[in-house]
Coordinates of C-alpha atoms in Angstrom, one line a residue:
Chain S
X19 CA 11.6 -5.9 -27.3
X20 CA 8.1 -7.8 -27.1
X21 CA 10.2 -10.9 -26.1
X22 CA 11.9 -9.2 -23.3
X23 CA 8.8 -7.9 -22.0
X24 CA 6.9 -11.5 -21.8
X25 CA 9.9 -12.7 -19.9
X26 CA 9.4 -10.1 -17.5
X27 CA 5.7 -10.5 -17.3
X28 CA 6.5 -14.2 -17.1
X29 CA 9.0 -14.0 -14.0
X30 CA 6.6 -12.0 -12.2
X31 CA 3.4 -14.2 -12.2
X32 CA 6.2 -17.1 -12.0
X33 CA 7.7 -15.6 -9.4
X34 CA 4.5 -14.6 -7.6
X35 CA 3.5 -17.9 -7.2
X36 CA 6.8 -19.5 -6.1
X37 CA 6.8 -16.9 -3.8
X38 CA 3.2 -15.7 -2.1
X39 CA 2.7 -19.5 -2.9
X40 CA 4.4 -20.3 0.4
X41 CA 2.9 -17.3 2.6
X42 CA -0.8 -18.5 0.9
X43 CA 0.4 -22.4 2.0
X44 CA 1.3 -21.8 5.8
X45 CA -2.1 -19.4 5.8
X46 CA -4.1 -23.0 4.8
X47 CA -2.5 -24.2 7.4
X48 CA -2.9 -22.6 9.7
X49 CA -6.1 -24.2 11.2
X50 CA -4.3 -28.0 10.5
X51 CA -0.9 -27.8 12.0
X52 CA -1.9 -24.3 14.4
X53 CA -3.9 -26.3 16.7
X54 CA -2.3 -23.7 19.8
X55 CA -1.4 -20.1 20.1
X56 CA 2.4 -20.5 20.5
X57 CA 2.3 -23.0 17.2
X58 CA 0.1 -20.5 15.4
X59 CA 2.4 -17.3 15.9
X60 CA 5.5 -19.3 15.2
X61 CA 4.1 -20.4 12.3
X62 CA 3.3 -16.4 10.8
X63 CA 6.5 -15.5 12.2
X64 CA 8.2 -18.0 10.1
X65 CA 6.8 -16.2 6.9
X66 CA 6.1 -12.8 8.5
X67 CA 9.2 -11.4 7.2
X68 CA 9.0 -12.3 3.5
X69 CA 5.1 -11.6 2.9
X70 CA 6.0 -7.7 1.9
X71 CA 8.6 -8.8 -0.6
X72 CA 6.3 -11.4 -1.7
X73 CA 2.9 -10.3 -2.6
X74 CA 4.0 -7.4 -4.0
X75 CA 5.2 -9.8 -6.9
X76 CA 1.5 -9.7 -8.1
X77 CA 1.0 -5.4 -8.0
X78 CA 4.1 -5.7 -10.1
X79 CA 2.6 -8.2 -12.6
X80 CA -0.8 -6.4 -12.6
X81 CA 1.2 -3.0 -13.2
X82 CA 3.0 -4.2 -16.5
X83 CA -0.5 -5.7 -17.5
X84 CA -1.5 -2.5 -17.2
X85 CA 2.1 -1.1 -19.4
X86 CA 2.6 -3.8 -21.6
X87 CA -0.7 -5.7 -22.5
X88 CA -3.2 -2.7 -21.7
X89 CA -5.9 -4.0 -24.3
X90 CA -5.9 -7.2 -21.9
X91 CA -5.9 -6.0 -19.0
X92 CA -10.0 -4.7 -19.3
X93 CA -10.0 -8.0 -20.7
X94 CA -8.7 -10.4 -18.1
X95 CA -10.0 -8.2 -15.1
X96 CA -13.5 -7.2 -16.8
X97 CA -13.8 -10.6 -17.9
X98 CA -13.5 -12.1 -14.2
X99 CA -15.1 -9.5 -12.1
X100 CA -16.9 -11.5 -10.1
X101 CA -13.9 -13.7 -9.7
X102 CA -11.3 -10.5 -9.0
X103 CA -13.2 -8.9 -6.6
X104 CA -13.8 -12.2 -4.2
X105 CA -10.1 -12.5 -4.7
X106 CA -9.5 -9.0 -3.8
X107 CA -11.5 -9.1 -0.4
X108 CA -9.8 -12.3 0.7
X109 CA -6.4 -10.8 -0.2
X110 CA -7.3 -8.1 2.0
X111 CA -9.0 -9.9 4.7
X112 CA -5.3 -12.1 4.7
X113 CA -3.4 -8.7 5.1
X114 CA -5.6 -7.2 7.4
X115 CA -5.3 -10.4 9.9
X116 CA -1.4 -10.0 9.2
X117 CA -1.4 -6.6 10.9
X118 CA -4.0 -6.8 12.9
X119 CA -3.6 -10.4 14.7
X120 CA -0.8 -9.2 16.9
X121 CA -2.3 -5.7 18.0
X122 CA -4.9 -7.2 20.9
X123 CA -4.2 -9.7 23.1
X124 CA -7.8 -11.1 23.8
X125 CA -8.4 -15.1 22.3
X126 CA -11.2 -13.9 20.6
X127 CA -9.1 -11.2 18.8
X128 CA -6.6 -13.6 18.1
X129 CA -8.8 -16.2 16.7
X130 CA -10.6 -14.3 14.7
X131 CA -8.1 -12.7 12.6
X132 CA -6.1 -16.0 12.6
X133 CA -9.4 -17.1 10.9
X134 CA -9.6 -14.0 8.5
X135 CA -5.8 -15.6 7.1
X136 CA -6.9 -19.1 6.6
X137 CA -9.7 -17.5 4.8
X138 CA -8.4 -15.2 2.8
X139 CA -5.2 -17.9 2.0
X140 CA -8.0 -20.5 1.3
X141 CA -10.0 -18.1 -0.8
X142 CA -6.9 -16.2 -2.9
X143 CA -5.7 -19.9 -3.2
X144 CA -8.8 -21.1 -5.2
X145 CA -9.6 -18.4 -7.0
X146 CA -6.2 -19.2 -9.0
X147 CA -7.1 -21.9 -10.2
X148 CA -10.3 -20.8 -11.1
X149 CA -8.6 -17.6 -12.9
X150 CA -5.8 -19.7 -14.4
X151 CA -8.4 -22.2 -15.7
X152 CA -10.4 -19.7 -17.8
X153 CA -7.3 -17.6 -18.9
X154 CA -6.5 -20.8 -20.5
X155 CA -10.0 -21.4 -22.1
X156 CA -9.3 -17.5 -23.1
X157 CA -11.9 -16.3 -20.9
X158 CA -14.6 -18.2 -23.1
X159 CA -15.5 -20.4 -19.7
X160 CA -16.6 -19.2 -16.6
X161 CA -14.3 -19.7 -13.9
X162 CA -16.9 -21.6 -12.3
X163 CA -16.4 -24.7 -14.1
X164 CA -16.0 -27.9 -12.2
X165 CA -12.8 -27.9 -14.2
X166 CA -12.3 -24.2 -12.6
X167 CA -12.8 -26.0 -9.5
X168 CA -10.7 -28.8 -9.5
X169 CA -7.5 -26.7 -10.8
X170 CA -8.6 -24.3 -7.8
X171 CA -8.5 -27.5 -5.6
X172 CA -5.3 -28.5 -6.8
X173 CA -3.1 -24.8 -7.0
X174 CA -4.8 -24.9 -3.0
X175 CA -2.6 -28.6 -2.6
X176 CA 0.3 -27.1 -4.2
X177 CA 0.6 -24.3 -2.3
X178 CA -0.4 -26.0 1.4
X179 CA 2.6 -28.5 0.1
X180 CA 5.1 -25.4 -0.7
X181 CA 4.2 -24.1 2.7
X182 CA 4.9 -26.9 4.6
X183 CA 8.3 -27.3 2.8
X184 CA 8.9 -23.6 3.8
X185 CA 7.8 -24.3 7.5
X186 CA 10.6 -27.5 7.1
X187 CA 12.7 -25.1 6.3
X188 CA 12.5 -22.1 8.0
X189 CA 11.8 -23.9 10.9
X190 CA 13.3 -27.0 10.9
X191 CA 11.9 -30.0 13.4
X192 CA 9.2 -27.4 14.6
X193 CA 6.2 -28.9 12.4
X194 CA 7.4 -32.4 12.0
X195 CA 9.4 -32.0 9.4
X196 CA 13.2 -30.6 7.8
X197 CA 13.6 -29.6 4.4
X198 CA 17.0 -28.2 2.5
X199 CA 16.9 -25.4 0.6
X200 CA 17.0 -26.9 -2.6
X201 CA 13.5 -28.8 -1.4
X202 CA 11.9 -25.5 -1.3
X203 CA 13.1 -24.2 -4.6
X204 CA 12.2 -27.0 -6.3
X205 CA 8.9 -27.1 -4.3
X206 CA 8.4 -23.8 -5.4
X207 CA 9.1 -24.1 -9.3
X208 CA 6.0 -26.5 -9.0
X209 CA 3.8 -23.9 -7.1
X210 CA 4.4 -22.2 -10.6
X211 CA 3.8 -24.7 -13.0
X212 CA 0.3 -24.0 -13.2
X213 CA 0.9 -20.0 -13.9
X214 CA 4.0 -20.9 -16.4
X215 CA 1.2 -23.3 -18.0
X216 CA -1.1 -21.1 -19.1
X217 CA 1.2 -18.3 -19.6
X218 CA 3.4 -20.7 -22.3
X219 CA 0.0 -21.7 -23.8
X220 CA -0.8 -17.6 -24.0
X221 CA 3.0 -16.7 -25.5
X222 CA 1.5 -16.0 -29.1
X223 CA -1.1 -14.0 -28.5
X224 CA 0.2 -12.3 -25.6
X225 CA 3.1 -11.0 -28.5
X226 CA 0.6 -10.3 -30.3
X227 CA -1.1 -7.5 -28.0
X228 CA 2.2 -6.3 -26.9
X229 CA 1.7 -2.2 -26.1
X230 CA 3.3 -0.5 -29.4
X231 CA 7.5 -0.3 -29.6
X232 CA 7.5 3.7 -28.2
X233 CA 5.7 2.7 -24.8
X234 CA 8.1 -0.3 -24.6
X235 CA 11.1 1.8 -25.0
X236 CA 10.1 3.9 -22.3
X237 CA 9.4 1.1 -19.7
X238 CA 12.3 -0.3 -20.8
X239 CA 14.3 2.4 -20.6
X240 CA 13.0 3.6 -17.0
X241 CA 12.4 0.3 -15.6
X242 CA 15.2 -2.1 -16.9
X243 CA 18.0 -0.2 -14.7
X244 CA 16.5 -0.7 -11.8
X245 CA 15.5 -4.0 -11.6
X246 CA 19.0 -4.9 -10.5
X247 CA 18.1 -3.1 -7.3
X248 CA 15.0 -4.5 -7.3
X249 CA 16.5 -8.3 -7.6
X250 CA 19.0 -7.0 -4.6
X251 CA 16.2 -6.2 -2.4
X252 CA 14.9 -9.1 -2.8
X253 CA 18.1 -10.8 -2.2
X254 CA 18.7 -8.5 1.2
X255 CA 15.9 -10.0 2.4
X256 CA 16.2 -13.5 2.3
X257 CA 20.3 -13.0 3.3
X258 CA 18.5 -11.4 6.6
X259 CA 16.1 -13.8 7.2
X260 CA 17.5 -16.9 6.3
X261 CA 17.2 -19.8 8.7
X262 CA 19.5 -19.8 11.6
X263 CA 19.5 -20.4 15.6
X264 CA 16.7 -17.5 15.9
X265 CA 15.0 -18.1 12.1
X266 CA 11.9 -16.6 14.1
X267 CA 12.0 -14.6 16.7
X268 CA 8.8 -14.2 19.1
X269 CA 7.4 -11.7 19.4
X270 CA 7.0 -11.0 15.3
X271 CA 5.2 -7.7 14.5
X272 CA 2.6 -10.0 12.5
Chain V
X20 CA -28.1 5.3 -9.8
X21 CA -27.2 4.1 -13.5
X22 CA -24.1 1.8 -14.0
X23 CA -21.7 5.0 -14.5
X24 CA -22.8 7.0 -11.3
X25 CA -22.1 3.5 -9.5
X26 CA -18.8 2.8 -10.7
X27 CA -17.6 6.6 -10.1
X28 CA -19.1 6.4 -6.4
X29 CA -17.0 3.1 -6.2
X30 CA -13.8 4.1 -7.2
X31 CA -14.4 8.0 -5.2
X32 CA -14.9 5.4 -1.9
X33 CA -12.3 3.5 -2.0
X34 CA -9.8 6.4 -3.8
X35 CA -10.8 8.6 -0.8
X36 CA -10.2 5.6 2.0
X37 CA -6.9 4.7 0.1
X38 CA -5.5 8.9 0.2
X39 CA -6.7 9.0 4.1
X40 CA -4.0 6.6 4.9
X41 CA -1.5 7.2 1.9
X42 CA -1.6 11.0 3.2
X43 CA -0.4 10.0 6.7
X44 CA 2.4 7.8 5.4
X45 CA 3.4 10.1 3.3
X46 CA 3.8 12.7 6.2
X47 CA 5.2 10.2 8.8
X48 CA 7.5 8.5 6.9
X49 CA 9.8 11.0 6.4
X50 CA 9.8 12.1 10.4
X51 CA 10.1 8.4 11.5
X52 CA 13.0 8.3 9.0
X53 CA 14.6 11.5 11.1
X54 CA 14.0 10.3 14.4
X55 CA 15.9 6.8 13.4
X56 CA 18.5 9.0 12.0
X57 CA 18.9 11.0 15.6
X58 CA 18.9 7.2 17.8
X59 CA 21.1 6.0 15.1
X60 CA 23.7 8.7 15.6
X61 CA 23.1 9.3 19.2
X62 CA 22.2 5.5 21.0
X63 CA 19.6 8.0 22.9
X64 CA 16.6 5.9 24.4
X65 CA 14.2 8.8 23.7
X66 CA 15.1 8.9 20.1
X67 CA 14.9 5.1 19.7
X68 CA 11.3 5.3 21.9
X69 CA 10.3 8.1 19.5
X70 CA 11.4 5.8 16.3
X71 CA 9.2 3.1 18.0
X72 CA 6.2 4.4 18.9
X73 CA 5.8 7.1 15.9
X74 CA 7.1 3.9 13.4
X75 CA 4.1 1.6 14.9
X76 CA 1.6 4.4 14.4
X77 CA 3.1 4.8 10.5
X78 CA 3.3 0.8 10.2
X79 CA -0.1 0.3 11.5
X80 CA -1.4 3.2 9.0
X81 CA 0.4 1.8 6.6
X82 CA -1.4 -1.7 6.7
X83 CA -4.7 -0.1 5.1
X84 CA -2.8 1.9 2.5
X85 CA -1.8 -1.6 1.0
X86 CA -5.2 -2.9 1.2
X87 CA -7.0 -0.1 -0.4
X88 CA -4.2 0.7 -2.9
X89 CA -4.5 -3.2 -3.8
X90 CA -8.1 -2.7 -4.6
X91 CA -7.8 0.8 -6.6
X92 CA -5.2 -0.4 -9.3
X93 CA -7.9 -3.5 -10.4
X94 CA -10.1 -1.1 -10.5
X95 CA -8.7 0.3 -13.5
X96 CA -9.4 -3.0 -15.3
X97 CA -12.1 -3.9 -13.7
X98 CA -14.6 -0.9 -14.5
X99 CA -12.6 1.4 -16.9
X100 CA -11.4 -0.4 -19.0
X101 CA -12.3 2.1 -22.0
X102 CA -9.4 3.7 -20.4
X103 CA -6.3 1.3 -20.8
X104 CA -8.2 0.6 -24.8
X105 CA -8.0 4.0 -25.5
X106 CA -4.9 5.4 -23.7
X107 CA -3.4 2.3 -22.0
X108 CA -0.3 3.0 -23.8
X109 CA 0.5 6.0 -22.3
X110 CA -1.4 6.2 -18.8
X111 CA -0.4 2.7 -18.2
X112 CA 3.6 3.6 -18.4
X113 CA 3.3 5.4 -15.0
X114 CA 1.3 3.3 -13.8
X115 CA 3.6 0.5 -14.3
X116 CA 6.5 2.3 -13.0
X117 CA 4.9 3.2 -10.0
X118 CA 3.7 -0.5 -9.0
X119 CA 6.7 -2.5 -10.8
X120 CA 9.3 0.3 -9.5
X121 CA 8.4 1.9 -6.6
X122 CA 6.3 0.2 -4.6
X123 CA 7.7 -3.0 -5.5
X124 CA 10.8 -1.7 -3.8
X125 CA 8.6 0.2 -0.8
X126 CA 7.4 -3.1 0.2
X127 CA 10.8 -4.9 -0.3
X128 CA 12.5 -2.6 2.2
X129 CA 9.4 -2.2 5.0
X130 CA 9.7 -5.8 5.6
X131 CA 13.0 -5.9 6.1
X132 CA 13.0 -2.3 8.3
X133 CA 10.1 -3.6 10.6
X134 CA 11.6 -7.5 10.7
X135 CA 15.2 -6.3 10.6
X136 CA 15.0 -5.1 13.7
X137 CA 18.2 -5.8 16.2
X138 CA 18.8 -8.5 13.4
X139 CA 20.1 -6.1 10.9
X140 CA 23.2 -3.6 11.2
X141 CA 22.9 -0.2 12.4
X142 CA 23.4 1.7 9.4
X143 CA 21.6 -0.8 7.5
X144 CA 18.5 -0.7 8.9
X145 CA 18.1 3.0 9.1
X146 CA 18.8 2.7 5.2
X147 CA 16.3 0.8 5.1
X148 CA 13.6 3.4 6.5
X149 CA 15.2 6.2 4.2
X150 CA 14.5 3.4 1.2
X151 CA 11.1 3.5 2.7
X152 CA 10.6 7.2 2.4
X153 CA 12.4 7.7 -0.8
X154 CA 10.3 5.2 -2.5
X155 CA 6.9 6.0 -1.2
X156 CA 7.9 9.8 -2.7
X157 CA 8.4 7.7 -6.2
X158 CA 4.9 6.2 -5.3
X159 CA 3.2 9.3 -5.0
X160 CA 4.8 11.2 -8.1
X161 CA 4.0 8.5 -10.3
X162 CA 0.4 8.5 -9.3
X163 CA 0.4 11.7 -9.8
X164 CA 2.2 11.8 -13.4
X165 CA -0.4 9.3 -14.4
X166 CA -3.5 11.8 -13.0
X167 CA -1.6 14.7 -14.1
X168 CA -1.8 13.1 -17.7
X169 CA -5.9 12.9 -17.4
X170 CA -6.3 16.4 -16.2
X171 CA -3.8 17.5 -19.1
X172 CA -3.4 15.1 -21.9
X173 CA 0.3 16.0 -22.6
X174 CA 2.8 14.3 -24.3
X175 CA 0.4 12.1 -26.5
X176 CA -1.3 12.0 -29.7
X177 CA -4.4 10.8 -30.8
X178 CA -3.9 8.3 -33.6
X179 CA -7.1 6.3 -35.1
X180 CA -9.2 5.6 -32.2
X181 CA -6.2 5.5 -29.6
X182 CA -3.7 7.7 -27.6
X183 CA 0.1 7.2 -28.3
X184 CA 2.7 8.3 -26.0
X185 CA 4.9 10.8 -27.8
X186 CA 7.1 12.5 -25.7
X187 CA 7.7 11.2 -21.5
X188 CA 9.7 14.0 -21.0
X189 CA 6.2 16.2 -21.4
X190 CA 4.2 14.1 -19.5
X191 CA 6.7 14.6 -16.5
X192 CA 6.7 18.0 -16.7
X193 CA 2.8 18.1 -17.4
X194 CA 1.9 21.5 -16.1
X195 CA -0.9 20.2 -14.0
X196 CA 1.8 17.7 -12.1
X197 CA 4.7 20.0 -11.5
X198 CA 2.6 22.0 -8.9
X199 CA 0.2 19.5 -8.0
X200 CA 3.1 17.1 -6.4
X201 CA 4.7 19.0 -3.8
X202 CA 1.4 20.4 -3.0
X203 CA 0.1 16.7 -2.4
X204 CA 3.4 16.2 -0.5
X205 CA 2.8 19.4 1.4
X206 CA -0.5 18.4 2.5
X207 CA 1.2 14.4 3.7
X208 CA 4.0 16.4 5.7
X209 CA 1.1 18.8 7.3
X210 CA -1.5 15.9 8.2
X211 CA 1.7 14.0 10.0
X212 CA 3.1 17.3 11.7
X213 CA -0.6 17.6 12.9
X214 CA -0.8 14.2 14.0
X215 CA 2.2 14.2 15.9
X216 CA 1.1 17.5 17.5
X217 CA -2.4 15.9 18.2
X218 CA -1.1 12.5 19.7
X219 CA 1.4 14.5 21.8
X220 CA -0.8 17.0 23.0
X221 CA -3.1 14.4 24.4
X222 CA -0.3 12.4 25.9
X223 CA 0.5 15.6 27.6
X224 CA -2.9 16.5 28.9
X225 CA -3.1 13.1 30.7
X226 CA -0.1 13.8 32.9
X227 CA 1.6 11.0 30.7
X228 CA 5.8 10.8 32.6
X229 CA 7.3 10.7 29.2
X230 CA 7.3 14.8 29.2
X231 CA 10.1 15.3 27.3
X232 CA 9.6 12.8 24.5
X233 CA 6.2 14.1 23.6
X234 CA 7.5 17.9 24.3
X235 CA 9.9 16.8 21.4
X236 CA 7.4 15.6 19.3
X237 CA 5.1 18.0 19.6
X238 CA 7.8 20.7 19.0
X239 CA 8.7 18.3 15.4
X240 CA 5.0 18.3 14.7
X241 CA 4.3 21.7 14.7
X242 CA 7.6 22.9 12.6
X243 CA 6.6 20.3 10.1
X244 CA 2.9 20.9 10.0
X245 CA 4.4 24.5 9.7
X246 CA 6.7 23.5 6.5
X247 CA 3.8 21.6 5.1
X248 CA 1.2 24.1 5.3
X249 CA 3.3 26.5 3.7
X250 CA 4.1 24.3 0.9
X251 CA 0.5 23.2 0.4
X252 CA -0.4 26.6 -0.1
X253 CA 2.2 28.1 -2.1
X254 CA 1.8 25.0 -4.6
X255 CA -2.0 25.1 -4.1
X256 CA -2.8 28.5 -5.6
X257 CA 0.0 28.2 -7.7
X258 CA -1.9 25.6 -9.6
X259 CA -4.5 27.9 -10.6
X260 CA -2.2 29.0 -13.3
X261 CA -2.4 25.7 -15.1
X262 CA -6.5 25.0 -14.4
X263 CA -8.4 25.4 -18.0
X264 CA -11.4 27.9 -18.2
X265 CA -14.2 26.7 -16.6
X266 CA -13.2 23.8 -14.9
X267 CA -14.8 25.7 -11.6
X268 CA -16.7 27.2 -13.2
X269 CA -20.8 27.5 -12.1
X270 CA -21.9 24.5 -14.3
X271 CA -19.5 22.5 -12.4
X272 CA -20.7 23.2 -8.1
X273 CA -20.0 19.7 -7.2
X274 CA -16.3 20.8 -7.6
X275 CA -16.2 24.4 -7.3
X276 CA -17.9 23.8 -3.7
X277 CA -14.9 21.6 -1.9
X278 CA -13.0 23.4 -3.7
X279 CA -14.1 26.8 -1.7
X280 CA -14.4 25.0 1.5
X281 CA -10.6 23.3 1.2
X282 CA -9.2 27.2 0.4
X283 CA -11.2 28.8 3.4
X284 CA -10.3 26.4 6.0
X285 CA -7.0 25.6 4.5
X286 CA -6.4 28.8 4.8
X287 CA -7.6 29.5 8.6
X288 CA -5.5 26.5 9.4
X289 CA -2.4 27.7 7.6
X290 CA -2.5 30.9 9.5
X291 CA -2.9 29.4 12.8
X292 CA -0.1 26.9 12.9
X293 CA 2.0 29.7 11.4
X294 CA 0.9 32.7 13.4
X295 CA -0.4 31.4 16.8
X296 CA 1.1 27.7 17.0
X297 CA 4.8 28.2 15.5
X298 CA 5.2 31.3 17.7
X299 CA 4.1 29.6 20.8
X300 CA 6.3 26.7 20.0
X301 CA 8.6 26.9 23.0
X302 CA 5.4 26.9 25.2
X303 CA 2.9 24.7 23.7
X304 CA 4.3 21.5 25.3
X305 CA 3.2 23.5 28.9
X306 CA 0.3 25.4 27.6
X307 CA -2.3 22.9 29.2
X308 CA -5.4 24.7 27.7
X309 CA -4.0 24.6 24.6
X310 CA -4.1 20.6 24.2
X311 CA -7.5 20.1 23.3
X312 CA -7.8 22.5 21.1
X313 CA -4.7 20.9 19.2
X314 CA -6.1 17.4 20.2
X315 CA -9.2 18.7 18.2
X316 CA -7.6 20.2 15.1
X317 CA -6.4 16.7 14.4
X318 CA -8.9 15.1 11.6
X319 CA -9.0 18.5 10.1
X320 CA -6.3 18.1 7.6
X321 CA -7.5 15.0 6.4
X322 CA -11.0 16.5 5.7
X323 CA -9.3 18.9 3.8
X324 CA -7.0 16.3 2.1
X325 CA -10.1 14.8 0.5
X326 CA -11.9 18.2 -0.1
X327 CA -8.6 18.3 -2.3
X328 CA -9.3 15.6 -4.5
X329 CA -12.9 16.1 -4.7
X330 CA -12.4 19.3 -6.4
X331 CA -9.3 17.7 -8.7
X332 CA -11.3 14.8 -9.6
X333 CA -14.8 16.2 -10.0
X334 CA -13.6 19.5 -11.4
X335 CA -12.1 17.2 -14.2
X336 CA -15.7 15.5 -15.1
X337 CA -17.3 14.5 -17.5
X338 CA -14.0 14.1 -18.7
X339 CA -11.7 10.9 -18.1
X340 CA -9.0 12.0 -20.0
X341 CA -9.9 16.1 -20.2
X342 CA -11.2 16.5 -23.5
X343 CA -10.1 13.2 -25.6
X344 CA -12.2 10.9 -23.3
X345 CA -15.6 11.1 -21.1
X346 CA -15.8 8.9 -18.2
X347 CA -19.0 7.4 -19.9
X348 CA -16.7 5.9 -22.6
X349 CA -14.0 4.6 -20.3
X350 CA -16.4 2.3 -19.1
X351 CA -16.0 -1.2 -19.1
X352 CA -18.5 -2.3 -21.8
X353 CA -21.0 -4.5 -20.9
X354 CA -21.0 -3.3 -17.0
X355 CA -23.8 -3.6 -15.3
X356 CA -25.9 -2.3 -12.3
X357 CA -26.1 -5.5 -10.6
X358 CA -22.0 -6.0 -10.7
X359 CA -20.9 -2.9 -9.5
X360 CA -23.2 -2.3 -6.6
X361 CA -22.5 -5.8 -5.4
X362 CA -18.3 -5.2 -5.6
X363 CA -19.1 -1.6 -4.3
X364 CA -21.3 -3.5 -1.2
X365 CA -18.3 -5.9 -0.8
X366 CA -15.4 -2.9 -0.8
X367 CA -17.0 -0.6 1.1
X368 CA -17.9 -2.9 4.2
X369 CA -14.4 -4.4 3.8
X370 CA -12.3 -1.5 3.7
X371 CA -14.7 0.7 5.8
X372 CA -14.2 -1.7 9.0
X373 CA -10.8 -2.6 8.5
X374 CA -10.1 1.4 8.4
X375 CA -12.4 1.8 11.6
X376 CA -10.4 -1.0 12.9
X377 CA -7.2 0.5 12.3
X378 CA -7.7 4.0 13.3
X379 CA -9.0 2.5 16.9
X380 CA -5.4 0.7 17.0
X381 CA -4.1 3.7 16.0
X382 CA -5.6 5.5 19.0
X383 CA -4.9 2.5 21.1
X384 CA -1.1 2.9 20.5
X385 CA -1.7 6.5 21.2
X386 CA -3.8 6.0 24.5
X387 CA -1.1 3.3 25.9
X388 CA 1.5 5.4 25.4
X389 CA 5.4 4.0 24.8
X390 CA 5.3 1.0 26.4
X391 CA 5.0 -2.6 25.7
X392 CA 5.2 -1.9 21.7
X393 CA 5.1 -4.5 19.4
X394 CA 7.5 -2.8 16.5
X395 CA 10.8 -4.0 17.3
X396 CA 10.1 -6.1 20.8
X397 CA 12.7 -8.2 21.8
X398 CA 12.1 -11.0 23.4
X399 CA 12.9 -9.8 27.0
X400 CA 10.4 -7.4 26.6
X401 CA 7.7 -9.7 26.8
X402 CA 5.6 -11.1 29.5
X403 CA 6.6 -14.8 30.9
X404 CA 3.9 -17.2 29.0
X405 CA 2.5 -20.3 31.3
X406 CA 4.2 -23.4 30.0
X407 CA 0.2 -24.4 29.6
X408 CA -0.5 -22.4 26.6
X409 CA 1.7 -25.1 24.7

């Protein structure tokens, strides 16, 4: 049972990196590729239908951590207190930017929230690298270590590349690249590598610190039957918004 | 303030902010789903307009529900790791169910509903909003399961220095849950109904052209508010059967005062809704003199909802888990006042500002009325943009 839940936890965290990775990547590229308002609208519209379905993977990670690794949950989050607070604020800003950017028309309004998206995406990407570094050292080292910052840069670059690949898949040619779906799959895997590496190293520790059998049984009975529905919903999103003649529809709600 | 008070304030601030948006989400979700159903069945433009207009308000409100909820979820690990150490094996299960199943699906289906407009087949699109409603209620249920465990630790035993889950069924049939959950749902419906009433009264007062649109909305709001307040009051009083002795006694004035205010004003508001607004439902849309009163009543359900939570949560003090774990023991060991002060200022400032912006945007949608809505907009409604802009 511990192994099944470790696998679920791994899939969720790796899934978050592979999926939300391209949303953050597009956010990072907003000031780079989106020099005009029209281009920024296209970039956001390209990722908009996926964001809600992607970011919940991290919410699920946190929930699983509470249910399956209750002893660890406090240690991880508390051990990284300032970093987690900063990342949460970045996440809130990024989301607010998406929801608010098109609610008013003024260019100052749009510019402000577009900047919030880019800034929030940057903060989250760098923060993830730093958090993974701290996790790899068993929360012994401070995340503000040159190596932590370097891993932050690596994750940021991976996400930016993944976001660029996503744009090439969903809006072929618009931003200078055309990418088939399999390349997107590969860049998603690459984006998830840092998370997979750290989780692989932590596997023996995590297995040992799982919740007792009674709790895992309850979670399994409640969650596993719903898992196909969750997977189905995700597939439904990808089928509905697959690239075609109106891959991104303007105006988009975000 | 010491670190304990600061951490409690931080949770209270983010929790209250979160619930302000959640309570409206719970009320509006089924209403928008009903409007969408009517639109799907009749195909009438007035029903499409109602779905888009109230749907846009629902969706804008939802934004803050998400971001405040994220901060809430992570705070358990940030400030209250003592709780997961002591009772994580029990408390974690409903919380995992909420995030892993309910919210995961809710968010996925909401994305499909918002962006699937005129892209999904009609009935599949309708199914999305009903699935959003269903999963939102499942979310509320699991959160109430977790909260009720704190109020009354049923279904678990203390083994060694930790709590262990022995009976998940007892967690779901907790006496502090069975009446509190419908009470919260009633409060949500009441809030959603009163927002429909207040916003429609504003539009009608302004002699908006869409008389039929807002007369319908106002009547729907009154009926919903009446059902909501009836549920809220009925299950509210029923809850007292399960309240442990002394919870709202003289030694816990901080809980008794909000409780008293909530009951008094809730009752008064209930009487107004059930015995004045409901009988007058047919003439309210035309009775212009009532509109300023209806508008002024809109914030009251929000205030009452927060008072209700204050009574429930302050009433639990000094316990995190009733008679098992104190809040002081649940605090993360090593947490300093400086850490919490910084994060409290950060969360308070950012979420507070975002909340204000969100309410201004909702007010703006109501002021502009059902024109040029973003939700479900198609390319033909977009004003032509000059070629220069690219």
